[in-house]
Structure formats: C-alpha cells, structure tokens
Coordinates of C-alpha atoms and ligand atoms in Angstrom, one line a residue:
M7 CA 6.9 -6.7 11.8
L8 CA 9.4 -9.3 13.3
R9 CA 6.5 -11.3 14.9
A10 CA 4.7 -11.3 11.6
S11 CA 7.6 -12.6 9.7
V12 CA 8.3 -15.3 12.2
L13 CA 4.8 -16.5 12.0
R14 CA 4.9 -16.5 8.2
A15 CA 8.1 -18.4 8.3
L16 CA 6.8 -20.9 10.5
G17 CA 3.4 -21.6 9.1
R18 CA 0.9 -23.5 11.3
P19 CA 1.5 -26.9 12.7
A20 CA 0.8 -29.8 10.6
A21 CA -1.6 -32.4 12.0
A22 CA -2.9 -35.8 11.1
R23 CA -6.5 -36.3 9.9
V24 CA -7.4 -38.8 12.4
P25 CA -10.9 -40.4 12.6
L26 CA -11.1 -41.4 16.2
L27 CA -11.8 -45.2 16.2
G28 CA -12.4 -45.5 19.9
G29 CA -10.4 -46.1 23.2
P30 CA -11.8 -44.8 26.3
G31 CA -11.6 -41.0 27.1
A32 CA -8.4 -41.0 29.1
R33 CA -7.7 -38.8 32.1
R34 CA -7.6 -35.0 31.9
Y35 CA -4.4 -33.2 32.3
G36 CA -3.9 -29.7 33.7
S37 CA -4.3 -28.5 37.1
G38 CA -1.8 -31.0 38.6
A39 CA 0.6 -31.0 35.7
P40 CA 4.0 -30.2 36.9
T41 CA 5.7 -27.0 35.3
V42 CA 9.2 -26.0 35.6
G43 CA 10.3 -22.7 37.2
E44 CA 13.6 -20.9 37.0
D45 CA 14.5 -22.2 40.4
A46 CA 14.2 -25.8 39.6
A47 CA 16.6 -25.5 36.8
H48 CA 19.2 -23.5 38.7
A49 CA 20.9 -26.4 40.3
R50 CA 21.9 -28.2 37.1
A51 CA 22.0 -27.2 33.5
Y52 CA 21.4 -29.6 30.7
F53 CA 21.9 -28.2 27.1
T54 CA 20.8 -30.4 24.0
T55 CA 21.1 -30.0 20.3
P56 CA 18.7 -31.8 18.1
V57 CA 19.8 -35.3 17.1
F58 CA 20.8 -35.0 13.4
Y59 CA 19.5 -36.9 10.5
V60 CA 22.2 -39.2 8.9
N61 CA 20.7 -39.0 5.4
A62 CA 23.5 -36.6 4.3
A63 CA 26.8 -35.2 5.6
P64 CA 26.5 -32.3 8.1
H65 CA 26.5 -28.8 6.7
I66 CA 27.0 -25.3 8.4
G67 CA 23.5 -25.1 9.6
H68 CA 24.0 -28.2 11.7
L69 CA 27.1 -26.9 13.0
Y70 CA 25.4 -23.7 14.0
S71 CA 22.9 -25.5 16.0
A72 CA 25.6 -27.2 17.9
L73 CA 27.8 -24.2 18.3
L74 CA 24.9 -22.1 19.9
A75 CA 24.3 -25.0 22.4
D76 CA 28.1 -25.3 23.1
A77 CA 28.5 -21.6 23.6
L78 CA 25.5 -21.4 26.1
C79 CA 26.9 -24.5 27.9
R80 CA 30.3 -23.0 28.1
L81 CA 29.0 -19.7 29.4
R82 CA 27.1 -21.5 32.1
G83 CA 30.2 -23.4 33.2
L84 CA 32.1 -20.2 33.5
R85 CA 29.3 -18.4 35.4
A86 CA 28.7 -21.2 38.0
P87 CA 32.0 -23.0 38.4
G88 CA 31.0 -24.3 41.8
A89 CA 27.8 -26.0 40.6
A90 CA 27.6 -29.4 39.0
A91 CA 29.4 -29.1 35.5
P92 CA 26.6 -28.5 32.9
R93 CA 25.9 -31.2 30.4
L94 CA 25.8 -30.8 26.7
S95 CA 24.3 -33.6 24.6
T96 CA 24.2 -34.1 20.8
G97 CA 23.9 -37.0 18.6
T98 CA 22.3 -38.6 15.5
D99 CA 18.9 -39.5 14.5
E100 CA 19.1 -42.8 12.6
H101 CA 15.6 -44.4 12.3
G102 CA 12.7 -43.7 10.1
L103 CA 11.6 -43.6 6.4
K104 CA 14.0 -40.8 5.5
I105 CA 17.0 -42.9 6.6
Q106 CA 15.6 -46.0 5.2
Q107 CA 15.1 -44.4 1.8
A108 CA 18.5 -42.6 1.8
A109 CA 20.2 -45.9 2.5
A110 CA 18.3 -47.6 -0.3
A111 CA 19.2 -44.8 -2.7
A112 CA 22.9 -45.2 -1.7
G113 CA 22.8 -49.0 -2.0
L114 CA 23.7 -49.4 1.7
A115 CA 22.2 -51.2 4.5
P116 CA 20.7 -48.6 6.8
R117 CA 23.1 -49.5 9.5
A118 CA 26.1 -49.0 7.2
L119 CA 24.8 -45.4 6.1
C120 CA 24.2 -44.6 9.8
D121 CA 27.7 -45.7 10.9
R122 CA 29.2 -43.6 8.2
V123 CA 27.4 -40.4 8.6
S124 CA 27.1 -40.6 12.4
A125 CA 30.9 -40.7 12.5
Q126 CA 31.1 -37.6 10.3
F127 CA 28.9 -35.7 12.8
R128 CA 30.9 -36.8 15.8
R129 CA 34.2 -35.8 13.9
L130 CA 32.9 -32.4 12.9
F131 CA 31.7 -31.6 16.4
R132 CA 35.1 -32.7 17.9
D133 CA 37.0 -30.7 15.5
A134 CA 34.9 -27.8 15.9
G135 CA 35.4 -27.7 19.8
V136 CA 31.9 -28.7 20.7
A137 CA 32.4 -29.8 24.1
A138 CA 29.7 -32.4 24.3
T139 CA 29.5 -34.5 27.3
D140 CA 27.2 -37.0 25.6
F141 CA 26.9 -38.2 21.9
I142 CA 23.8 -40.3 21.3
R143 CA 22.9 -42.5 18.5
T144 CA 19.2 -43.5 18.4
T145 CA 20.0 -46.9 17.2
E146 CA 21.8 -47.8 20.5
A147 CA 20.3 -50.3 22.8
R148 CA 20.0 -47.9 25.8
H149 CA 17.8 -45.7 23.5
R150 CA 15.6 -48.6 22.4
A151 CA 14.9 -49.5 26.0
A152 CA 14.2 -45.8 26.9
V153 CA 11.7 -45.4 24.2
Q154 CA 10.0 -48.6 24.8
H155 CA 9.7 -47.7 28.5
F156 CA 8.3 -44.2 27.7
W157 CA 5.7 -46.0 25.3
G158 CA 4.6 -48.3 28.0
V159 CA 4.1 -45.5 30.4
L160 CA 1.9 -43.6 27.8
A161 CA -0.1 -46.9 27.2
A162 CA -0.4 -47.5 30.9
R163 CA -1.9 -44.0 31.3
G164 CA -4.4 -44.6 28.5
L165 CA -3.0 -42.2 26.2
L166 CA -2.7 -44.5 23.2
Y167 CA -5.3 -46.1 21.2
K168 CA -5.4 -47.9 17.8
G169 CA -7.1 -45.9 15.0
L170 CA -7.1 -45.5 11.2
Y171 CA -4.7 -42.8 10.0
E172 CA -5.4 -41.3 6.6
G173 CA -3.5 -38.4 5.2
W174 CA -0.5 -37.0 3.7
Y175 CA 3.0 -38.0 5.1
C176 CA 6.3 -36.2 4.1
A177 CA 9.1 -38.6 4.4
S178 CA 11.8 -35.8 4.1
D179 CA 10.3 -33.9 7.0
E180 CA 9.0 -37.1 8.7
C181 CA 5.7 -35.4 9.5
F182 CA 2.0 -35.7 8.7
L183 CA 0.3 -33.0 6.8
P184 CA -3.2 -31.6 6.6
D185 CA -4.6 -30.9 3.1
A186 CA -4.2 -27.3 3.5
K187 CA -0.4 -27.7 3.8
V188 CA 0.0 -29.6 0.5
T189 CA 0.3 -28.1 -2.9
R190 CA 1.1 -29.5 -6.4
Q191 CA 4.3 -28.9 -8.4
P192 CA 5.4 -30.2 -11.8
G193 CA 7.5 -33.3 -11.4
P194 CA 10.5 -34.4 -13.7
A195 CA 8.0 -35.6 -16.6
G196 CA 5.9 -32.6 -16.1
E197 CA 3.3 -34.5 -14.0
S198 CA 1.5 -33.0 -11.1
C199 CA 3.2 -34.0 -7.8
P200 CA 1.9 -33.4 -4.3
V201 CA 4.6 -31.6 -2.1
S202 CA 4.7 -30.0 1.3
L203 CA 3.8 -26.2 1.0
E204 CA 6.4 -25.4 3.7
S205 CA 9.3 -27.4 2.7
G206 CA 8.6 -28.2 -1.1
H207 CA 9.3 -31.9 -0.2
P208 CA 7.3 -34.6 -1.9
V209 CA 4.5 -36.1 0.0
S210 CA 2.6 -39.3 -0.3
W211 CA -0.9 -40.6 0.7
T212 CA -0.9 -43.0 3.6
K213 CA -3.8 -45.0 5.0
E214 CA -3.1 -47.4 7.7
E215 CA -4.0 -48.5 11.2
N216 CA -1.6 -46.9 13.7
Y217 CA -1.2 -46.2 17.4
I218 CA -2.6 -42.7 18.1
F219 CA -1.5 -40.5 20.9
R220 CA -4.3 -38.3 22.6
L221 CA -2.6 -35.0 21.8
S222 CA -5.8 -33.2 21.7
Q223 CA -6.2 -33.5 25.5
F224 CA -2.9 -31.4 26.0
R225 CA -4.0 -28.4 24.3
E226 CA -5.2 -26.6 27.6
P227 CA -2.1 -27.9 29.5
L228 CA 0.2 -26.6 26.9
R229 CA -1.4 -23.2 26.8
R230 CA -1.2 -23.0 30.7
W231 CA 2.4 -24.1 30.6
L232 CA 3.4 -21.3 28.0
R233 CA 1.4 -18.7 29.7
S234 CA 2.9 -19.3 33.2
N235 CA 6.4 -19.7 31.6
P236 CA 6.7 -16.7 29.4
R237 CA 10.4 -17.4 28.7
A238 CA 9.8 -21.2 28.0
I239 CA 10.6 -20.4 24.3
V240 CA 13.1 -17.9 23.3
P241 CA 13.1 -15.5 21.3
E242 CA 9.8 -14.3 22.2
P243 CA 8.1 -14.3 18.7
F244 CA 8.6 -18.1 18.7
H245 CA 6.7 -18.3 22.0
H246 CA 3.9 -16.1 20.6
A247 CA 3.8 -18.3 17.4
V248 CA 3.3 -21.5 19.5
L249 CA 0.5 -19.9 21.4
Q250 CA -1.0 -18.8 18.1
W251 CA -0.9 -22.5 17.0
L252 CA -2.5 -23.5 20.1
E253 CA -5.5 -21.3 19.4
E254 CA -6.4 -23.8 16.8
E255 CA -7.8 -27.4 17.4
L256 CA -5.1 -29.8 18.0
P257 CA -5.8 -33.1 16.5
D258 CA -4.6 -36.5 18.0
L259 CA -1.3 -37.7 16.6
S260 CA -0.4 -40.8 14.9
V261 CA 2.6 -42.2 16.7
S262 CA 3.5 -45.5 14.9
R263 CA 3.9 -46.8 11.4
R264 CA 3.2 -50.3 9.9
S265 CA 6.5 -52.1 10.2
S266 CA 6.1 -53.9 6.9
H267 CA 6.3 -50.4 5.4
L268 CA 8.8 -49.0 8.0
P269 CA 11.1 -51.9 9.4
W270 CA 13.9 -49.4 10.2
G271 CA 12.9 -48.3 13.7
I272 CA 11.9 -49.2 17.3
P273 CA 9.2 -51.8 17.3
V274 CA 6.1 -51.0 19.4
P275 CA 6.4 -53.0 22.7
G276 CA 4.1 -56.0 22.4
D277 CA 3.1 -55.3 18.7
D278 CA 6.0 -56.0 16.4
S279 CA 3.7 -55.3 13.4
Q280 CA 4.2 -51.4 14.2
T281 CA 7.2 -49.2 14.4
V282 CA 7.3 -46.2 16.7
Y283 CA 7.0 -42.9 14.8
V284 CA 10.5 -41.5 14.4
W285 CA 9.7 -38.2 16.1
V286 CA 8.7 -39.9 19.1
D287 CA 11.8 -42.1 19.0
A288 CA 14.1 -39.0 18.4
L289 CA 12.6 -36.7 21.0
V290 CA 13.0 -39.4 23.8
N291 CA 16.9 -39.0 23.1
Y292 CA 16.8 -36.2 25.6
L293 CA 15.7 -38.5 28.4
T294 CA 18.0 -41.4 27.3
V295 CA 21.1 -39.4 27.7
I296 CA 20.3 -38.8 31.4
G297 CA 19.6 -42.3 32.2
Y298 CA 15.9 -42.6 31.7
P299 CA 14.1 -44.6 33.0
N300 CA 16.6 -45.1 35.9
A301 CA 15.8 -42.8 38.8
E302 CA 19.2 -40.8 38.1
F303 CA 17.6 -39.0 35.2
R304 CA 15.4 -37.0 37.7
S305 CA 18.5 -34.9 38.8
W306 CA 18.8 -33.6 35.2
W307 CA 15.1 -33.3 34.3
P308 CA 13.5 -30.8 33.7
A309 CA 16.6 -28.8 33.7
A310 CA 16.9 -29.1 29.9
S311 CA 17.5 -26.3 27.4
H312 CA 16.8 -27.4 23.9
I313 CA 18.5 -25.6 21.1
I314 CA 16.7 -26.1 17.8
G315 CA 16.0 -24.7 14.4
K316 CA 12.7 -23.1 13.7
D317 CA 11.8 -25.9 11.4
I318 CA 11.4 -28.2 14.2
L319 CA 9.6 -25.9 16.7
K320 CA 6.3 -27.7 16.6
F321 CA 7.9 -31.0 17.5
H322 CA 9.7 -29.7 20.4
A323 CA 7.1 -27.0 21.6
I324 CA 3.8 -29.0 21.1
Y325 CA 4.5 -32.7 20.7
W326 CA 7.3 -33.1 23.0
P327 CA 5.8 -31.2 26.1
A328 CA 2.6 -32.9 25.5
L329 CA 4.3 -36.3 25.5
L330 CA 6.0 -35.5 28.7
L331 CA 3.1 -34.3 30.4
G332 CA 1.4 -37.5 29.3
A333 CA 4.2 -39.5 30.8
G334 CA 4.0 -37.5 34.1
L335 CA 7.1 -35.4 33.6
S336 CA 7.5 -31.6 33.3
P337 CA 8.2 -29.9 29.9
P338 CA 11.8 -28.8 29.4
H339 CA 13.0 -25.7 31.2
R340 CA 13.7 -23.7 27.9
I341 CA 13.5 -24.0 24.1
Y342 CA 16.0 -21.7 22.3
V343 CA 15.0 -21.4 18.6
H344 CA 17.2 -20.2 15.8
S345 CA 16.6 -19.4 12.2
H346 CA 18.4 -20.8 9.2
W347 CA 21.5 -20.2 7.0
T348 CA 21.1 -19.7 3.3
V349 CA 23.8 -19.4 0.9
C350 CA 24.3 -16.6 -1.4
G351 CA 20.5 -16.0 -0.9
Q352 CA 19.4 -19.5 -1.6
K353 CA 18.2 -22.4 0.6
M354 CA 21.1 -24.9 1.2
S355 CA 20.2 -28.1 -0.5
K356 CA 22.1 -31.0 -2.0
S357 CA 20.0 -30.8 -5.3
L358 CA 21.2 -27.1 -5.7
G359 CA 24.7 -28.1 -5.1
N360 CA 25.2 -25.2 -2.7
V361 CA 25.9 -27.1 0.5
V362 CA 28.7 -25.5 2.5
D363 CA 31.0 -28.0 4.1
P364 CA 31.7 -27.1 7.7
M365 CA 35.0 -29.2 7.7
A366 CA 36.4 -27.1 4.9
C367 CA 35.5 -24.0 6.6
L368 CA 37.1 -25.0 9.8
D369 CA 40.3 -25.8 7.8
R370 CA 40.1 -22.5 5.8
Y371 CA 39.2 -20.0 8.6
T372 CA 40.5 -21.9 11.7
V373 CA 38.1 -23.3 14.2
D374 CA 38.0 -20.3 16.5
G375 CA 37.6 -18.1 13.3
F376 CA 34.6 -20.2 12.0
R377 CA 33.0 -20.4 15.4
Y378 CA 33.2 -16.5 15.6
F379 CA 31.8 -16.0 12.3
L380 CA 28.7 -18.2 12.7
L381 CA 27.9 -16.9 16.1
R382 CA 28.7 -13.3 15.4
Q383 CA 26.7 -13.2 12.2
G384 CA 23.8 -15.9 12.9
V385 CA 20.8 -14.0 14.4
P386 CA 18.3 -16.4 15.7
S387 CA 15.2 -14.4 14.7
W388 CA 16.3 -14.0 11.1
D389 CA 17.6 -16.2 8.3
C390 CA 21.2 -15.3 7.6
D391 CA 23.1 -15.4 4.4
Y392 CA 26.5 -17.2 3.9
Y393 CA 29.2 -16.2 1.5
D394 CA 32.9 -16.7 1.8
E395 CA 33.9 -12.9 1.4
K396 CA 31.8 -12.1 4.4
V397 CA 33.7 -14.4 6.5
V398 CA 37.2 -13.1 5.5
K399 CA 36.0 -9.5 6.0
L400 CA 34.6 -10.1 9.4
L401 CA 37.6 -12.1 10.8
D402 CA 40.2 -9.8 9.3
S403 CA 38.6 -6.7 10.7
E404 CA 37.5 -8.0 14.1
L405 CA 39.9 -10.8 15.1
A406 CA 43.0 -10.1 13.2
D407 CA 43.0 -6.3 13.1
A408 CA 41.1 -5.0 15.8
L409 CA 41.7 -7.7 18.7
G410 CA 45.0 -9.1 17.5
G411 CA 46.3 -5.6 16.8
L412 CA 45.4 -4.3 20.0
L413 CA 47.1 -7.2 21.8
S414 CA 50.2 -6.7 19.8
R415 CA 50.4 -3.0 20.3
C416 CA 50.2 -3.3 24.1
T417 CA 52.5 -6.1 24.5
A418 CA 55.2 -5.4 21.9
R419 CA 58.7 -5.2 23.4
R420 CA 59.1 -1.8 21.9
I421 CA 56.3 -0.2 23.8
N422 CA 56.3 -2.7 26.8
P423 CA 60.1 -3.6 27.2
A424 CA 59.6 -4.9 30.8
G425 CA 57.0 -7.4 29.6
T426 CA 54.7 -6.7 32.4
Y427 CA 51.2 -5.6 33.3
P428 CA 52.2 -2.1 34.1
A429 CA 51.1 -0.1 37.1
F430 CA 47.9 2.0 37.0
C431 CA 48.4 5.6 38.2
P432 CA 45.2 7.1 39.9
S433 CA 46.6 10.6 39.7
C434 CA 46.8 10.3 35.9
F435 CA 43.4 8.8 35.7
P436 CA 41.4 10.1 38.7
R437 CA 38.0 8.3 39.5
E438 CA 36.2 11.6 39.2
P439 CA 35.8 12.8 35.6
G440 CA 37.0 16.4 35.3
A441 CA 39.1 16.2 38.4
Q442 CA 42.0 18.6 38.3
G443 CA 45.7 17.9 39.0
P444 CA 49.1 18.3 37.4
A445 CA 49.3 14.6 36.5
V446 CA 45.8 14.2 35.1
R447 CA 45.8 13.1 31.5
A448 CA 42.5 11.2 31.0
Q449 CA 39.9 12.7 28.9
A450 CA 36.0 12.4 28.7
E451 CA 36.2 9.7 26.1
D452 CA 38.4 7.6 28.4
Y453 CA 35.7 7.6 31.0
A454 CA 33.2 6.4 28.4
L455 CA 35.5 3.6 27.7
V456 CA 35.8 2.5 31.3
S457 CA 32.0 2.6 31.7
A458 CA 31.5 0.7 28.6
V459 CA 34.0 -2.1 29.5
A460 CA 32.6 -2.1 33.2
A461 CA 29.3 -2.8 31.9
L462 CA 30.3 -5.4 29.5
P463 CA 30.1 -8.6 31.6
K464 CA 26.4 -7.9 32.6
Q465 CA 25.5 -6.9 29.1
V466 CA 27.1 -10.1 27.8
A467 CA 25.3 -12.2 30.4
D468 CA 22.0 -10.5 29.5
C469 CA 22.4 -11.2 25.7
Y470 CA 23.0 -14.8 26.4
E471 CA 20.0 -15.1 28.5
N472 CA 18.0 -13.6 25.4
F473 CA 19.7 -16.0 23.1
Q474 CA 21.4 -13.0 21.5
I475 CA 25.0 -14.3 21.3
Y476 CA 25.5 -12.3 18.3
K477 CA 24.7 -9.2 20.2
A478 CA 27.1 -10.2 23.0
L479 CA 29.8 -10.4 20.3
E480 CA 28.8 -7.2 18.9
A481 CA 29.2 -5.6 22.5
V482 CA 32.6 -7.1 22.9
S483 CA 33.8 -6.0 19.5
S484 CA 32.6 -2.5 20.1
C485 CA 34.7 -2.4 23.4
V486 CA 37.7 -3.6 21.4
R487 CA 37.1 -0.9 19.0
Q488 CA 36.8 1.8 21.8
T489 CA 39.9 0.5 23.3
N490 CA 41.7 0.8 20.0
G491 CA 40.5 4.4 19.9
F492 CA 41.8 4.9 23.4
V493 CA 45.3 3.6 22.6
Q494 CA 45.3 5.6 19.3
R495 CA 44.2 8.8 21.1
H496 CA 47.1 8.6 23.6
A497 CA 49.8 7.1 21.3
P498 CA 51.8 5.3 23.9
W499 CA 54.5 4.9 21.2
K500 CA 55.2 8.8 21.5
L501 CA 55.6 8.5 25.4
S502 CA 58.8 7.5 27.0
W503 CA 59.5 5.2 29.9
E504 CA 62.5 7.4 30.7
S505 CA 60.6 10.4 31.2
P506 CA 59.3 10.9 34.8
A507 CA 56.3 12.9 33.4
D508 CA 55.3 10.3 30.8
A509 CA 56.1 6.9 32.5
P510 CA 53.1 6.8 34.9
W511 CA 50.8 7.6 32.2
L512 CA 52.3 5.4 29.8
G513 CA 51.9 2.6 32.2
T514 CA 48.4 3.7 32.9
V515 CA 47.4 3.6 29.1
L516 CA 48.9 0.1 28.7
H517 CA 47.4 -1.1 32.1
V518 CA 43.8 0.2 30.9
A519 CA 44.2 -1.3 27.6
L520 CA 45.3 -4.7 29.0
E521 CA 42.4 -4.7 31.4
C522 CA 40.0 -4.2 28.4
L523 CA 41.7 -6.9 26.7
R524 CA 41.5 -9.3 29.8
V525 CA 37.7 -8.6 30.0
C526 CA 37.0 -9.2 26.4
G527 CA 39.1 -12.3 26.3
T528 CA 37.3 -13.7 29.3
L529 CA 34.0 -12.9 27.7
L530 CA 35.0 -14.6 24.5
Q531 CA 35.8 -18.0 26.0
P532 CA 32.4 -19.4 25.1
V533 CA 32.8 -18.8 21.5
T534 CA 36.4 -18.7 20.7
P535 CA 37.9 -20.9 23.4
N536 CA 41.3 -21.4 22.0
L537 CA 41.9 -17.7 20.8
A538 CA 40.7 -16.6 24.3
D539 CA 43.1 -19.2 25.9
K540 CA 46.0 -17.6 23.8
L541 CA 44.9 -14.0 24.7
L542 CA 44.6 -14.7 28.4
S543 CA 47.7 -16.7 28.5
R544 CA 49.7 -14.0 26.8
L545 CA 48.1 -11.5 29.6
G546 CA 49.3 -13.8 32.2
V547 CA 45.9 -14.7 33.4
S548 CA 45.9 -18.1 35.1
A549 CA 43.3 -20.8 34.5
A550 CA 41.6 -19.9 38.0
E551 CA 41.2 -16.3 37.1
R552 CA 39.1 -16.8 34.0
G553 CA 35.6 -17.2 35.6
L554 CA 32.8 -14.9 35.0
E555 CA 31.6 -14.7 38.5
E556 CA 34.6 -12.9 39.8
L557 CA 35.4 -10.9 36.7
S558 CA 36.0 -7.4 37.8
F559 CA 37.4 -4.7 35.5
L560 CA 40.0 -2.1 36.3
P561 CA 40.0 -2.6 40.1
R562 CA 42.7 0.1 40.6
F563 CA 40.4 2.7 39.1
Y564 CA 37.8 2.0 41.9
G565 CA 40.5 2.1 44.5
H566 CA 41.1 -1.8 44.9
Q567 CA 44.1 -4.0 44.4
C568 CA 44.8 -5.4 41.1
P569 CA 46.2 -8.8 41.2
F570 CA 47.7 -8.4 37.7
E571 CA 49.6 -5.1 38.3
G572 CA 53.3 -5.7 38.0
R573 CA 53.0 -9.4 36.8
R574 CA 54.9 -10.7 34.1
L575 CA 53.2 -11.3 30.9
G576 CA 52.9 -14.7 29.5
P577 CA 55.2 -15.9 26.6
E578 CA 54.8 -14.4 23.2
T579 CA 53.4 -16.9 20.9
G580 CA 52.9 -15.1 17.6
L581 CA 50.0 -13.4 16.1
L582 CA 46.7 -13.8 17.9
F583 CA 44.8 -14.4 14.7
P584 CA 46.7 -14.1 11.3
R585 CA 44.8 -12.1 8.6
L586 CA 43.1 -14.3 6.0
D587 CA 43.4 -11.8 3.2
Q588 CA 47.2 -11.9 2.9
S589 CA 47.1 -9.9 -0.4
R590 CA 45.7 -7.0 1.6
A591 CA 48.3 -7.6 4.5
R592 CA 51.1 -7.4 2.0
M593 CA 49.9 -4.2 0.4
V594 CA 49.3 -2.5 3.7
K595 CA 53.0 -3.6 4.5
A596 CA 54.4 -2.4 1.3
Q597 CA 52.7 0.9 1.8
G598 CA 54.2 1.1 5.2
T599 CA 50.9 2.0 6.8
Ligands
MSP30 N1 16.3 -35.3 13.4 C1 15.6 -34.1 13.5 C2 15.7 -33.6 14.9 C3 15.4 -34.4 15.9 S1 15.6 -33.7 17.5 C4 14.7 -34.6 18.6 C5 16.3 -33.0 12.5 N2 17.4 -33.1 12.0 S2 18.1 -32.3 10.9 O1 19.4 -32.8 10.8 O2 17.3 -32.1 9.9 O3 18.2 -30.8 11.6 C6 18.9 -30.7 12.8 C7 19.1 -29.2 13.1 O4 19.8 -28.6 12.1 C8 17.8 -28.5 13.3 O5 17.9 -27.7 14.4 C9 17.7 -27.6 12.1 O6 16.9 -26.4 12.2 C10 19.1 -27.5 11.8 N3 19.2 -26.9 10.5 C11 19.0 -27.6 9.4 N4 19.3 -26.8 8.2 C12 19.6 -25.7 8.6 C13 20.1 -24.4 8.0 N5 20.2 -24.3 6.8 N6 20.6 -23.3 9.1 C14 20.6 -23.6 10.2 N7 20.1 -24.6 10.9 C15 19.6 -25.6 10.2 O7 15.5 -32.1 12.2

C-alpha cells in the first residue's frame, strides 16, 4: 500500500528524447566503479540540504528539508563527540531559466533577485537554529570553477557529445519531459496549453543542439550500486521506486542549453555558446562545498548524506550518482527522502496564496516550538497537512503541559525545597519487580516506566537511522507521558519530607522523574536545542554530560553511582514552554484545576 502510493506520487523519471548524433562509444562503467560502504562513511559525516531556488521567498517546506538535515547532523555530533565534527551544508540554487524568468517578471537583474532571496534563506536558517557549517551560492566563483572542472573531467572521459535535443522543457521544474509526461490544460484565454503531468507547470517545445551526457551507460552500474547498498535511499519505498525506474530504458541526458536563450548560468568550458544545465550546476554544489577539485574534498567524499524532497529524487538518485561515477567518484553514502507539506489539504503555491511564511511561524510558535512541530508531525513517507490549530494543540499538550508541567512539578520549591536531585532509595524501588520488604513502594507500572526509558536512547537512535525522526519524538513524548503517570500515581505532594517513612520514597519518586526528564531532554537536543538546554540546565546537567554515547538512565537502580544524586539543581528560569493557547490556560486557572 505504502509502496504503491509512493510510486504513484513519484511517477516515472522524465527523460529527454535524444537522437544520438554520434560521438564514440565511450568506456563501460560497472565492475570497477567505486561504491560506498557503511565503514567508509563512518569517519566523517557530511549532511546536505538541497540548494534552494531563489525565485520566491522560503516557505515551510524548505525549512522542513533544512530541519531534517540539521537534526540528523546534530544527532551525529552528539553521538560521536570524539570524531571530526560533522558538516552541514545548505545554500541557494541561483542559475537557470526559472530564475532568469522570475527576475524578468520582477523587473530585476537576476543577480539582484538572487542577492535578495538568498539572504532571506540565510536569515531563515540562522533564525531557525539550522547549524549549517557551510552556505553556498551557486553564483560564487568557487562553484563556477568546480562545475567547469567537473565538466572537463566528464568530457575527458568521453562522456559528453554534441547532439540535437528535441522535446519538452519545463522551466519551473527545470527538467526535460517525454510526451507521456505532458498533458493539456486550458490556459487563461481558454486555449489548450501543454503542462507537466506531474507538477502541472507549463512546458515548452525545445529543439536545439546541446551537449549530451551518456547517461544510458550508467543504468547497470546504478542498479548494481542500489542492489549492493540496500540502504542507499531511505525510506525503503523510495529505494524501490528508483530501482523500478531503472527497469526502463535510461536515455542520454541533455546537459547544456543555448546561451543565447539561457545566458544566466555557467558557460560550458571552451564553448561560450552553451550554458551548463542548471541541474548539473546545482548538483555539483555538494562537491564545491568540500573543496572540489582540491584534494581536500576526498576526506569528505563520499561521506555525504543528501536530504531531499521526493520531487527531486530522480535528479539525486539517478543523474547525480551517474555523473559522479562518470567523473570517477563514488555515489553519495545515503539519500534521505521526505514527502511534502500541504496547507489545509492543498498544495502550497504562490498562485493559491496559501504559502505559509516560516519566519512568522518562528515568531508565533518560538524557534523550538516550530522545529518540534515540523519534525514531530512530518512523516517522510507521506504528505503532511499544515494548519495553525494543529501547531497550537500539539505544542500545548506535549511541550507546555506534559514536558514543562513535569519539570515544574518535580522542581517546584514546595515539593523539592532543597532544590537538589534527591537520593534514590533501592529499598523503596528494588531492582527485582515483586521483591518484598517493608520499604518497597514501587508498583508494576513503575517497572514498565523504567524499562521504557532505559530502552529509549537505542530506540531513538534506530528511528534516526531509519529517517523516522517523528517516531523518535513520539517515543520521547510517550515516555514523558508515562513519567507524568508515575508522578500522578505516587502523588509526591501528599508525601512529607518530615516523615521518616515517606522521605526516602519521596526522594526516589523525584529522582526517577528527574532521571526520565534528563534522558528525554538529552534526546530532544537535535530537535529542540534551546529548550533542551533550558531543561538540562535546570536539572544541573553540565555541557559535558549531554552526549549520547555515555547517556545512561537511572544508574542507582542498576547498582551504580549516579553523578547527579545530591547535586544542586540549576537556577529557576521560568516556564519551560509557555502555553500558546492562553485563553485555555486562564480558564483552567480560574477553575482551579
Ligand atoms: N534547486 C532545486 C534543488 C537542487 S539540489 C542540488 C530545488 N529547489 S526547491 O527550492 O524547489 O526545493 C528545495 C527543497 O524543498 C526540495 O527538497 C523540495 O522537495 C523541498 N520542498 C519544496 N516544497 C515542499 C513542500 N511543500 N514540502 C516539503 N518540502 C518541499 O528543487
């Protein structure tokens, strides 16, 4: 069911209709082609977002791509603090017909439009806490040099030839389309207009002599790469979809445009009459960032994990690996694919006027709130629908009430007057469930809580590995809910520090709850870094104690020392996450509940 729907959503890859005008049959690729194994990618990690088109301001879908990459990169940094710091690159895709046309429509020079919109992306990512180590603009000189070098390598390896390209071109999608992928729709004056079947964007007939890349030679090598790296594309249905595409013929690809028609781009080396196809230009950004063609790039390639939306899978999973193999390089380590955000059930588009401004969302819901929402609700295998009420409901219930409420309950002066991480009492909460003794207070559900939180770090790591960040957050949220249940069950506010019978158990209840909060806070760092910092600081957890490798839960229960026991809590700094729906907060207060 899932697989079928993903395939439907993706359609089949578009391809140019290319009569082959000649050029010698170039070398065969395959047996000797490098592939990337898990080990090769272990030493370094390099995460990338797509480079974003600058034809329009950023929207929440773009931010979602960047947040997924940021969370994966942050997790990696927390898991392997000793290894080289992981890299995260993002940036803007500034050449091509789409941008040239958008600039003309706005009455601007392309460069001016690029400067303006690229700065908006940069600001958005900075404000949203996307910890990018690199921001690239494809109009930079370093990138032009990298693209021209890459082109030169392909040419030297006999993989480019001149041919007549004739077929449909979609400027909005910057891609060639076969007849089968084009349909007709009534235009503004009722005339019949050809449009892309998949995107609905207008297409135009193009006939010109271009440089053509011998993509067809790479069908077998690509299939071998995917078959021997079953996790190259995650989630699996996308991997399967690409293999399905490769069952069909793979035509050669036109990789340049006439520069009289498209001046806004990188000139083909040695032939100014042609401009490099914008997708080849854009894809090479992943190499430019790491210093290509200087040898230093080899320490980061092929450790790349590309985070992309499903609409650009064909470019990343077919064209890009083929181009890399052609240039004698390995395909990327991994391609993580996500689906799209719709708004109130509709595709987001400027013409529908329903584009959600991510800057306004960060303002309204806070940076951590909005990060949490997108990553908790976004499911890579499915399109997700956005509406404001959903954000308020989720954040109020999971961050304000459940997580923030739990922290307040366990640290409030009334209940924790000493302001410390209280001691755990093994006689109250013995390791063996069902153990008898006068001090035993723990119940069966309490053991279930301990098992759930103890298993949480591994569960979260597995979810990230499978690109299911939403599931990781669901698991964290479920543990927070269970911990609230634990506190509710034992009502520490009814226990007294003055009573010798109550005090050890009261301390134990708070200790266990704080331990659950510490584990959840540590695991939330990749998604809500500021909120997690506030939570962990309140618990008195130092920066050096926040890594994931050494994260152990409730050591006292397992008979070990706990470095936090007896430690002073950090200073009180107000509510962890204030409720967004204040009207409800007031109502609850007025009712005294
Ligand atoms: N410039 C190309 C990428 C070149 S990468 C070598 C491009 N740019 S884009 O701005 O159109 O899209 C960038 C990313 O945003 C893609 O991953 C795309 O899937 C994602 N999204 C665009 N709209 C989206 C939604 N509505 N929802 C989620 N992500 C979406 O393609």
